[in-house]
């Protein structure tokens, strides 16, 4: 069995490859070629934390079988610890033999960014030039990387965060990735949203991050941070105004506070979801239908993403000689 560290995964799978793998996997999910049960979540209220257990199986031409375990402890940021710890275990889909254990912390950020990349590829306006990210934690850089991978003409980035220090560090990391456009930092969202073509929200906020009226027509949003019913990043009124896509319907209605709260307010119902991301890439539902539409991709995460990226990472690691062999 092989162990792949975060560095191994990063070397094996660049963002562009992750986006393509996740797009293919969501297409398989929509075609019924994947078995992804609703994930199990265990809360740790004393630390405002949640641990998720996410099994899954991919069929088709790229079979995979595995389990992801991820713990999200937001208060770790105050102790200078990562807020997310995760492992992915892969098994041989033909025999059940354990194949690999992967550090899932980086993989989680990579596959989450990749899903936003897929959504942005299909929903954002081709002429998008300004990207705004809310949050400066572990998920923020992959969100930026993914959007820039599919909309390389973007030359203006805003980072909106409560503290400037973390935003400044994120800006330096993005600059280190080779981004040569403008990078600006704000604690108030008003000016960034006046310019935004694409918005990524990557926070653990329990309340909406901005007023609905600040988002201008034609904007695309990727909302990936609110993963419990009691959390929300997007105002209910904006959810109601948007053309809405999700990673998986039943998971979104069970876990996405942005949608659950908008429904509780009587602003949307189940029919408001236009389609799943896999239906979008398969062409069974239409994406953006007008330049002035507001499009919203709401993601709570799906094991199909983890399986796709983990399987690709293992394949590439075997080819490149990455990782450490472990005898069971």
CSV table of C-alpha atoms in Angstrom, one decimal:
chain,number,residue,atom,x,y,z
A,1,UNK,CA,0.0,0.0,0.0
A,2,UNK,CA,1.2,3.5,-0.8
A,3,UNK,CA,1.1,6.6,1.3
A,4,UNK,CA,0.9,10.0,-0.5
A,5,UNK,CA,1.7,13.1,1.4
A,6,UNK,CA,0.2,16.5,0.6
A,7,UNK,CA,3.4,17.4,-1.3
A,8,UNK,CA,3.1,14.1,-3.3
A,9,UNK,CA,-0.5,15.0,-4.2
A,10,UNK,CA,0.4,18.5,-5.2
A,11,UNK,CA,3.3,17.3,-7.4
A,12,UNK,CA,1.1,14.6,-9.0
A,13,UNK,CA,-2.0,16.7,-9.8
A,14,UNK,CA,-1.9,20.3,-11.0
A,15,UNK,CA,-5.1,22.3,-10.7
A,16,UNK,CA,-5.9,22.1,-14.4
A,17,UNK,CA,-5.8,18.3,-14.3
A,18,UNK,CA,-7.9,18.2,-11.1
A,19,UNK,CA,-10.6,20.3,-12.8
A,20,UNK,CA,-10.8,17.9,-15.7
A,21,UNK,CA,-11.0,14.9,-13.4
A,22,UNK,CA,-13.7,16.4,-11.3
A,23,UNK,CA,-15.7,17.5,-14.3
A,24,UNK,CA,-15.6,13.9,-15.6
A,25,UNK,CA,-16.5,12.5,-12.2
A,26,UNK,CA,-19.6,14.8,-11.9
A,27,UNK,CA,-20.7,13.7,-15.3
A,28,UNK,CA,-20.4,10.1,-14.2
A,29,UNK,CA,-22.4,10.9,-11.1
A,30,UNK,CA,-25.2,12.4,-13.1
A,31,UNK,CA,-25.3,9.4,-15.5
A,32,UNK,CA,-25.7,7.0,-12.6
A,33,UNK,CA,-22.2,5.6,-13.0
A,34,UNK,CA,-21.2,6.4,-9.4
A,35,UNK,CA,-22.6,5.4,-6.0
A,36,UNK,CA,-22.2,8.2,-3.5
A,37,UNK,CA,-24.3,7.8,-0.3
A,38,UNK,CA,-25.2,10.8,1.8
A,39,UNK,CA,-22.2,11.6,4.0
A,40,UNK,CA,-22.3,11.1,7.7
A,41,UNK,CA,-21.5,14.1,9.9
A,42,UNK,CA,-20.6,14.0,13.6
A,43,UNK,CA,-20.7,17.4,15.4
A,44,UNK,CA,-18.4,18.3,18.2
A,45,UNK,CA,-20.3,21.3,19.7
A,46,UNK,CA,-17.7,22.3,22.3
A,47,UNK,CA,-15.4,23.3,19.4
A,48,UNK,CA,-18.0,24.2,16.8
A,49,UNK,CA,-16.5,21.4,14.8
A,50,UNK,CA,-17.8,18.7,12.4
A,51,UNK,CA,-16.2,15.4,11.2
A,52,UNK,CA,-17.4,13.9,8.0
A,53,UNK,CA,-17.3,10.4,6.7
A,54,UNK,CA,-17.7,10.2,2.9
A,55,UNK,CA,-17.7,6.8,1.1
A,56,UNK,CA,-18.0,6.3,-2.6
A,57,UNK,CA,-17.6,4.3,-5.7
A,58,UNK,CA,-16.9,5.3,-9.3
A,59,UNK,CA,-17.8,2.9,-12.1
A,60,UNK,CA,-17.5,3.4,-15.9
A,61,UNK,CA,-14.1,3.4,-17.6
A,62,UNK,CA,-12.3,4.8,-14.5
A,63,UNK,CA,-13.4,2.7,-11.5
A,64,UNK,CA,-12.5,3.7,-8.0
A,65,UNK,CA,-13.5,2.8,-4.5
A,66,UNK,CA,-12.7,4.7,-1.3
A,67,UNK,CA,-13.5,6.6,1.8
A,68,UNK,CA,-12.7,10.1,2.9
A,69,UNK,CA,-12.6,11.3,6.5
A,70,UNK,CA,-12.4,15.0,7.1
A,71,UNK,CA,-12.5,17.0,10.4
A,72,UNK,CA,-13.3,20.7,10.2
A,73,UNK,CA,-12.4,22.6,13.4
A,74,UNK,CA,-12.7,26.3,12.7
A,75,UNK,CA,-11.3,27.4,16.1
A,76,UNK,CA,-8.0,25.8,15.3
A,77,UNK,CA,-7.1,29.1,13.5
A,78,UNK,CA,-6.8,30.8,16.8
A,79,UNK,CA,-4.2,28.2,17.9
A,80,UNK,CA,-2.2,28.4,14.6
A,81,UNK,CA,-3.3,24.9,13.6
A,82,UNK,CA,-4.9,23.8,10.4
A,83,UNK,CA,-8.7,24.0,10.5
A,84,UNK,CA,-9.0,20.9,8.3
A,85,UNK,CA,-7.5,17.5,8.7
A,86,UNK,CA,-8.4,14.7,6.3
A,87,UNK,CA,-7.4,11.3,5.0
A,88,UNK,CA,-8.5,9.5,1.8
A,89,UNK,CA,-8.3,5.7,1.6
A,90,UNK,CA,-8.4,4.0,-1.8
A,91,UNK,CA,-9.3,0.3,-2.3
A,92,UNK,CA,-9.0,-1.9,-5.4
A,93,UNK,CA,-12.6,-1.8,-6.8
A,94,UNK,CA,-12.2,-5.4,-8.1
A,95,UNK,CA,-10.9,-7.0,-4.9
A,96,UNK,CA,-11.3,-4.6,-2.0
A,97,UNK,CA,-7.5,-4.6,-1.4
A,98,UNK,CA,-6.2,-1.4,0.2
A,99,UNK,CA,-4.2,0.5,-2.4
A,100,UNK,CA,-3.3,3.8,-0.8
A,101,UNK,CA,-3.8,6.3,2.0
A,102,UNK,CA,-3.5,9.9,0.9
A,103,UNK,CA,-3.2,13.1,3.0
A,104,UNK,CA,-6.6,14.5,2.4
A,105,UNK,CA,-6.1,18.0,3.7
A,106,UNK,CA,-4.5,19.4,0.6
A,107,UNK,CA,-6.6,17.1,-1.6
A,108,UNK,CA,-9.7,18.6,0.0
A,109,UNK,CA,-8.7,22.1,-0.9
A,110,UNK,CA,-7.7,20.9,-4.4
A,111,UNK,CA,-10.9,19.1,-5.3
A,112,UNK,CA,-13.0,21.8,-3.8
A,113,UNK,CA,-11.3,24.4,-5.9
A,114,UNK,CA,-11.6,22.1,-8.9
A,115,UNK,CA,-15.4,21.9,-8.6
A,116,UNK,CA,-15.5,25.7,-8.5
A,117,UNK,CA,-13.3,25.6,-11.6
A,118,UNK,CA,-15.8,23.4,-13.4
A,119,UNK,CA,-18.7,25.6,-12.4
A,120,UNK,CA,-16.9,28.7,-13.5
A,121,UNK,CA,-15.9,27.2,-16.8
A,122,UNK,CA,-19.6,26.5,-17.6
A,123,UNK,CA,-21.3,29.4,-15.9
A,124,UNK,CA,-19.1,32.6,-15.7
A,125,UNK,CA,-19.2,35.1,-18.5
A,126,UNK,CA,-16.3,34.6,-20.9
A,127,UNK,CA,-15.3,38.2,-20.6
A,128,UNK,CA,-14.9,38.0,-16.8
A,129,UNK,CA,-12.0,40.2,-15.6
A,130,UNK,CA,-12.5,40.7,-11.8
A,131,UNK,CA,-12.5,37.9,-9.2
A,132,UNK,CA,-13.4,38.4,-5.5
A,133,UNK,CA,-12.7,35.8,-2.9
A,134,UNK,CA,-14.2,36.0,0.6
A,135,UNK,CA,-11.9,34.3,3.2
A,136,UNK,CA,-8.1,33.8,3.4
A,137,UNK,CA,-8.0,30.3,4.8
A,138,UNK,CA,-6.9,26.9,3.4
A,139,UNK,CA,-9.7,26.9,0.7
A,140,UNK,CA,-9.0,30.4,-0.6
A,141,UNK,CA,-5.9,29.9,-2.7
A,142,UNK,CA,-7.3,26.8,-4.6
A,143,UNK,CA,-10.4,28.8,-5.3
A,144,UNK,CA,-8.3,31.5,-6.9
A,145,UNK,CA,-6.2,29.0,-8.8
A,146,UNK,CA,-9.2,27.2,-10.2
A,147,UNK,CA,-11.0,30.3,-11.4
A,148,UNK,CA,-7.8,31.7,-13.0
A,149,UNK,CA,-7.2,28.3,-14.7
A,150,UNK,CA,-10.5,28.5,-16.6
A,151,UNK,CA,-10.7,32.3,-16.9
A,152,UNK,CA,-7.1,33.3,-17.6
A,153,UNK,CA,-8.1,36.7,-18.8
A,154,UNK,CA,-9.0,37.8,-15.2
A,155,UNK,CA,-6.5,40.5,-14.2
A,156,UNK,CA,-8.0,41.9,-11.1
A,157,UNK,CA,-8.3,40.0,-7.8
A,158,UNK,CA,-9.9,41.3,-4.5
A,159,UNK,CA,-9.4,39.4,-1.2
A,160,UNK,CA,-12.0,40.2,1.3
A,161,UNK,CA,-11.2,39.1,4.9
A,162,UNK,CA,-11.8,40.2,8.4
A,163,UNK,CA,-8.0,40.5,9.1
A,164,UNK,CA,-5.6,42.0,6.7
A,165,UNK,CA,-2.6,39.9,7.8
A,166,UNK,CA,-4.0,36.6,6.5
A,167,UNK,CA,-5.2,38.4,3.3
A,168,UNK,CA,-1.7,39.8,2.8
A,169,UNK,CA,-0.2,36.3,3.1
A,170,UNK,CA,-2.7,34.9,0.6
A,171,UNK,CA,-1.9,37.8,-1.8
A,172,UNK,CA,1.8,36.9,-1.5
A,173,UNK,CA,1.1,33.2,-2.2
A,174,UNK,CA,-1.0,34.1,-5.3
A,175,UNK,CA,1.8,36.4,-6.5
A,176,UNK,CA,4.2,33.5,-6.0
A,177,UNK,CA,2.0,31.4,-8.3
A,178,UNK,CA,2.8,33.8,-11.1
A,179,UNK,CA,-0.3,36.0,-11.1
A,180,UNK,CA,0.7,39.4,-12.6
A,181,UNK,CA,-2.6,41.3,-12.3
A,182,UNK,CA,-3.8,43.6,-9.6
A,183,UNK,CA,-4.4,42.2,-6.1
A,184,UNK,CA,-6.3,44.3,-3.6
A,185,UNK,CA,-7.3,43.6,-0.1
A,186,UNK,CA,-10.5,44.8,1.7
A,187,UNK,CA,-12.3,44.3,4.9
A,188,UNK,CA,-15.6,45.8,3.6
A,189,UNK,CA,-17.2,44.1,0.5
A,190,UNK,CA,-18.8,47.1,-1.0
A,191,UNK,CA,-16.1,48.2,-3.5
A,192,UNK,CA,-15.0,44.7,-4.5
A,193,UNK,CA,-18.6,43.6,-5.2
A,194,UNK,CA,-19.1,46.7,-7.4
A,195,UNK,CA,-16.5,45.3,-9.7
A,196,UNK,CA,-16.9,41.6,-9.3
A,197,UNK,CA,-17.5,39.3,-12.3
A,198,UNK,CA,-16.8,36.1,-10.3
A,199,UNK,CA,-17.2,35.7,-6.5
A,200,UNK,CA,-15.9,32.8,-4.4
A,201,UNK,CA,-17.0,32.5,-0.8
A,202,UNK,CA,-14.8,30.3,1.3
A,203,UNK,CA,-15.6,31.0,4.9
A,204,UNK,CA,-17.2,29.4,7.9
A,205,UNK,CA,-19.7,32.2,8.4
A,206,UNK,CA,-23.0,31.6,10.1
A,207,UNK,CA,-24.5,34.7,8.5
A,208,UNK,CA,-24.5,36.2,5.0
A,209,UNK,CA,-21.3,37.9,4.1
A,210,UNK,CA,-22.8,40.8,2.2
A,211,UNK,CA,-26.1,42.4,1.2
A,212,UNK,CA,-27.9,40.9,-1.8
A,213,UNK,CA,-28.2,44.2,-3.7
A,214,UNK,CA,-24.4,44.6,-3.8
A,215,UNK,CA,-24.0,41.8,-6.4
A,216,UNK,CA,-24.4,43.2,-9.9
A,217,UNK,CA,-26.1,41.5,-12.8
A,218,UNK,CA,-24.0,39.0,-14.8
A,219,UNK,CA,-22.0,37.9,-11.8
A,220,UNK,CA,-21.2,34.2,-11.1
A,221,UNK,CA,-20.8,32.9,-7.5
A,222,UNK,CA,-19.1,29.8,-6.2
A,223,UNK,CA,-20.3,29.3,-2.6
A,224,UNK,CA,-18.3,26.5,-0.9
A,225,UNK,CA,-18.0,27.5,2.7
A,226,UNK,CA,-21.4,26.9,4.4
A,227,UNK,CA,-21.6,23.1,4.9
A,228,UNK,CA,-24.2,22.9,7.7
A,229,UNK,CA,-27.9,24.0,7.9
A,230,UNK,CA,-27.0,26.6,10.5
A,231,UNK,CA,-24.4,28.3,8.3
A,232,UNK,CA,-24.9,30.7,5.4
A,233,UNK,CA,-22.6,32.9,3.2
A,234,UNK,CA,-25.1,34.0,0.6
A,235,UNK,CA,-28.2,36.2,1.4
A,236,UNK,CA,-31.5,34.4,0.9
A,237,UNK,CA,-32.7,37.1,-1.4
A,238,UNK,CA,-29.7,36.6,-3.7
A,239,UNK,CA,-30.2,32.8,-3.7
A,240,UNK,CA,-33.8,33.5,-4.9
A,241,UNK,CA,-32.5,35.9,-7.6
A,242,UNK,CA,-29.9,33.5,-8.9
A,243,UNK,CA,-29.8,30.7,-11.5
A,244,UNK,CA,-28.9,27.9,-9.0
A,245,UNK,CA,-26.7,24.8,-9.5
A,246,UNK,CA,-25.6,22.3,-6.9
A,247,UNK,CA,-23.2,19.4,-6.7
A,248,UNK,CA,-26.0,17.0,-5.6
A,249,UNK,CA,-29.6,17.9,-4.9
A,250,UNK,CA,-30.3,15.7,-1.9
A,251,UNK,CA,-27.0,16.6,-0.2
A,252,UNK,CA,-27.7,20.3,-0.8
A,253,UNK,CA,-31.1,20.2,0.7
A,254,UNK,CA,-29.8,18.2,3.7
A,255,UNK,CA,-26.7,20.4,4.4
A,256,UNK,CA,-26.5,23.7,2.6
A,257,UNK,CA,-27.6,26.4,5.0
A,258,UNK,CA,-27.7,29.0,2.2
A,259,UNK,CA,-30.5,27.0,0.5
A,260,UNK,CA,-32.2,25.7,3.6
A,261,UNK,CA,-32.6,29.2,5.1
A,262,UNK,CA,-33.8,30.6,1.8
A,263,UNK,CA,-36.5,27.9,1.6
A,264,UNK,CA,-37.5,28.5,5.3
A,265,UNK,CA,-38.0,32.1,4.4
A,266,UNK,CA,-40.4,31.1,1.6
A,267,UNK,CA,-38.2,32.5,-1.1
A,268,UNK,CA,-37.4,29.3,-3.0
A,269,UNK,CA,-38.5,25.7,-3.2
A,270,UNK,CA,-37.0,22.5,-4.6
A,271,UNK,CA,-37.7,23.6,-8.2
A,272,UNK,CA,-35.4,26.6,-7.9
A,273,UNK,CA,-32.4,24.3,-8.5
A,274,UNK,CA,-31.8,24.3,-12.2
A,275,UNK,CA,-29.6,21.3,-12.1
A,276,UNK,CA,-26.6,19.4,-10.7
A,277,UNK,CA,-23.1,20.2,-11.9
A,278,UNK,CA,-22.9,16.8,-13.6
A,279,UNK,CA,-26.2,17.6,-15.5
A,280,UNK,CA,-24.6,20.8,-16.6
A,281,UNK,CA,-21.5,19.3,-18.0
A,282,UNK,CA,-23.5,16.5,-19.6
A,283,UNK,CA,-25.6,19.0,-21.4
A,284,UNK,CA,-28.9,17.9,-20.0
A,285,UNK,CA,-29.6,21.3,-18.4
A,286,UNK,CA,-28.7,24.7,-19.7
A,287,UNK,CA,-26.1,26.9,-17.9
A,288,UNK,CA,-26.0,30.7,-18.3
A,289,UNK,CA,-28.8,31.8,-20.7
A,290,UNK,CA,-28.2,35.6,-20.5
A,291,UNK,CA,-25.3,37.9,-19.9
A,292,UNK,CA,-27.1,39.7,-17.1
A,293,UNK,CA,-28.1,36.5,-15.2
A,294,UNK,CA,-26.6,35.9,-11.7
A,295,UNK,CA,-25.5,32.3,-11.6
A,296,UNK,CA,-24.7,30.5,-8.3
A,297,UNK,CA,-23.0,27.2,-7.7
A,298,UNK,CA,-23.6,26.0,-4.2
A,299,UNK,CA,-21.3,23.1,-3.1
A,300,UNK,CA,-21.3,21.1,0.1
A,301,UNK,CA,-18.7,18.7,-1.2
A,302,UNK,CA,-19.1,15.2,-2.7
A,303,UNK,CA,-17.0,12.1,-2.4
A,304,UNK,CA,-17.0,11.8,-6.1
A,305,UNK,CA,-14.6,14.7,-6.2
A,306,UNK,CA,-12.3,13.0,-3.7
A,307,UNK,CA,-12.3,9.7,-5.5
A,308,UNK,CA,-11.6,11.3,-8.9
A,309,UNK,CA,-8.6,13.4,-7.7
A,310,UNK,CA,-7.3,10.7,-5.4
A,311,UNK,CA,-7.4,8.0,-8.1
A,312,UNK,CA,-5.6,10.4,-10.5
A,313,UNK,CA,-3.0,11.2,-7.8
A,314,UNK,CA,-2.3,7.6,-7.2
A,315,UNK,CA,-2.0,6.9,-10.9
A,316,UNK,CA,0.4,9.8,-11.5
A,317,UNK,CA,2.3,8.9,-8.3
A,318,UNK,CA,2.9,5.4,-9.6
A,319,UNK,CA,4.2,6.8,-12.9
A,320,UNK,CA,6.4,9.4,-11.2
A,321,UNK,CA,7.6,7.2,-8.3
A,322,UNK,CA,6.1,9.4,-5.7
A,323,UNK,CA,5.0,8.4,-2.2
A,324,UNK,CA,6.0,5.8,0.4
A,325,UNK,CA,5.3,2.1,0.3
A,326,UNK,CA,3.7,0.7,3.5
A,327,UNK,CA,3.5,-3.0,4.4
A,328,UNK,CA,0.3,-4.0,6.1
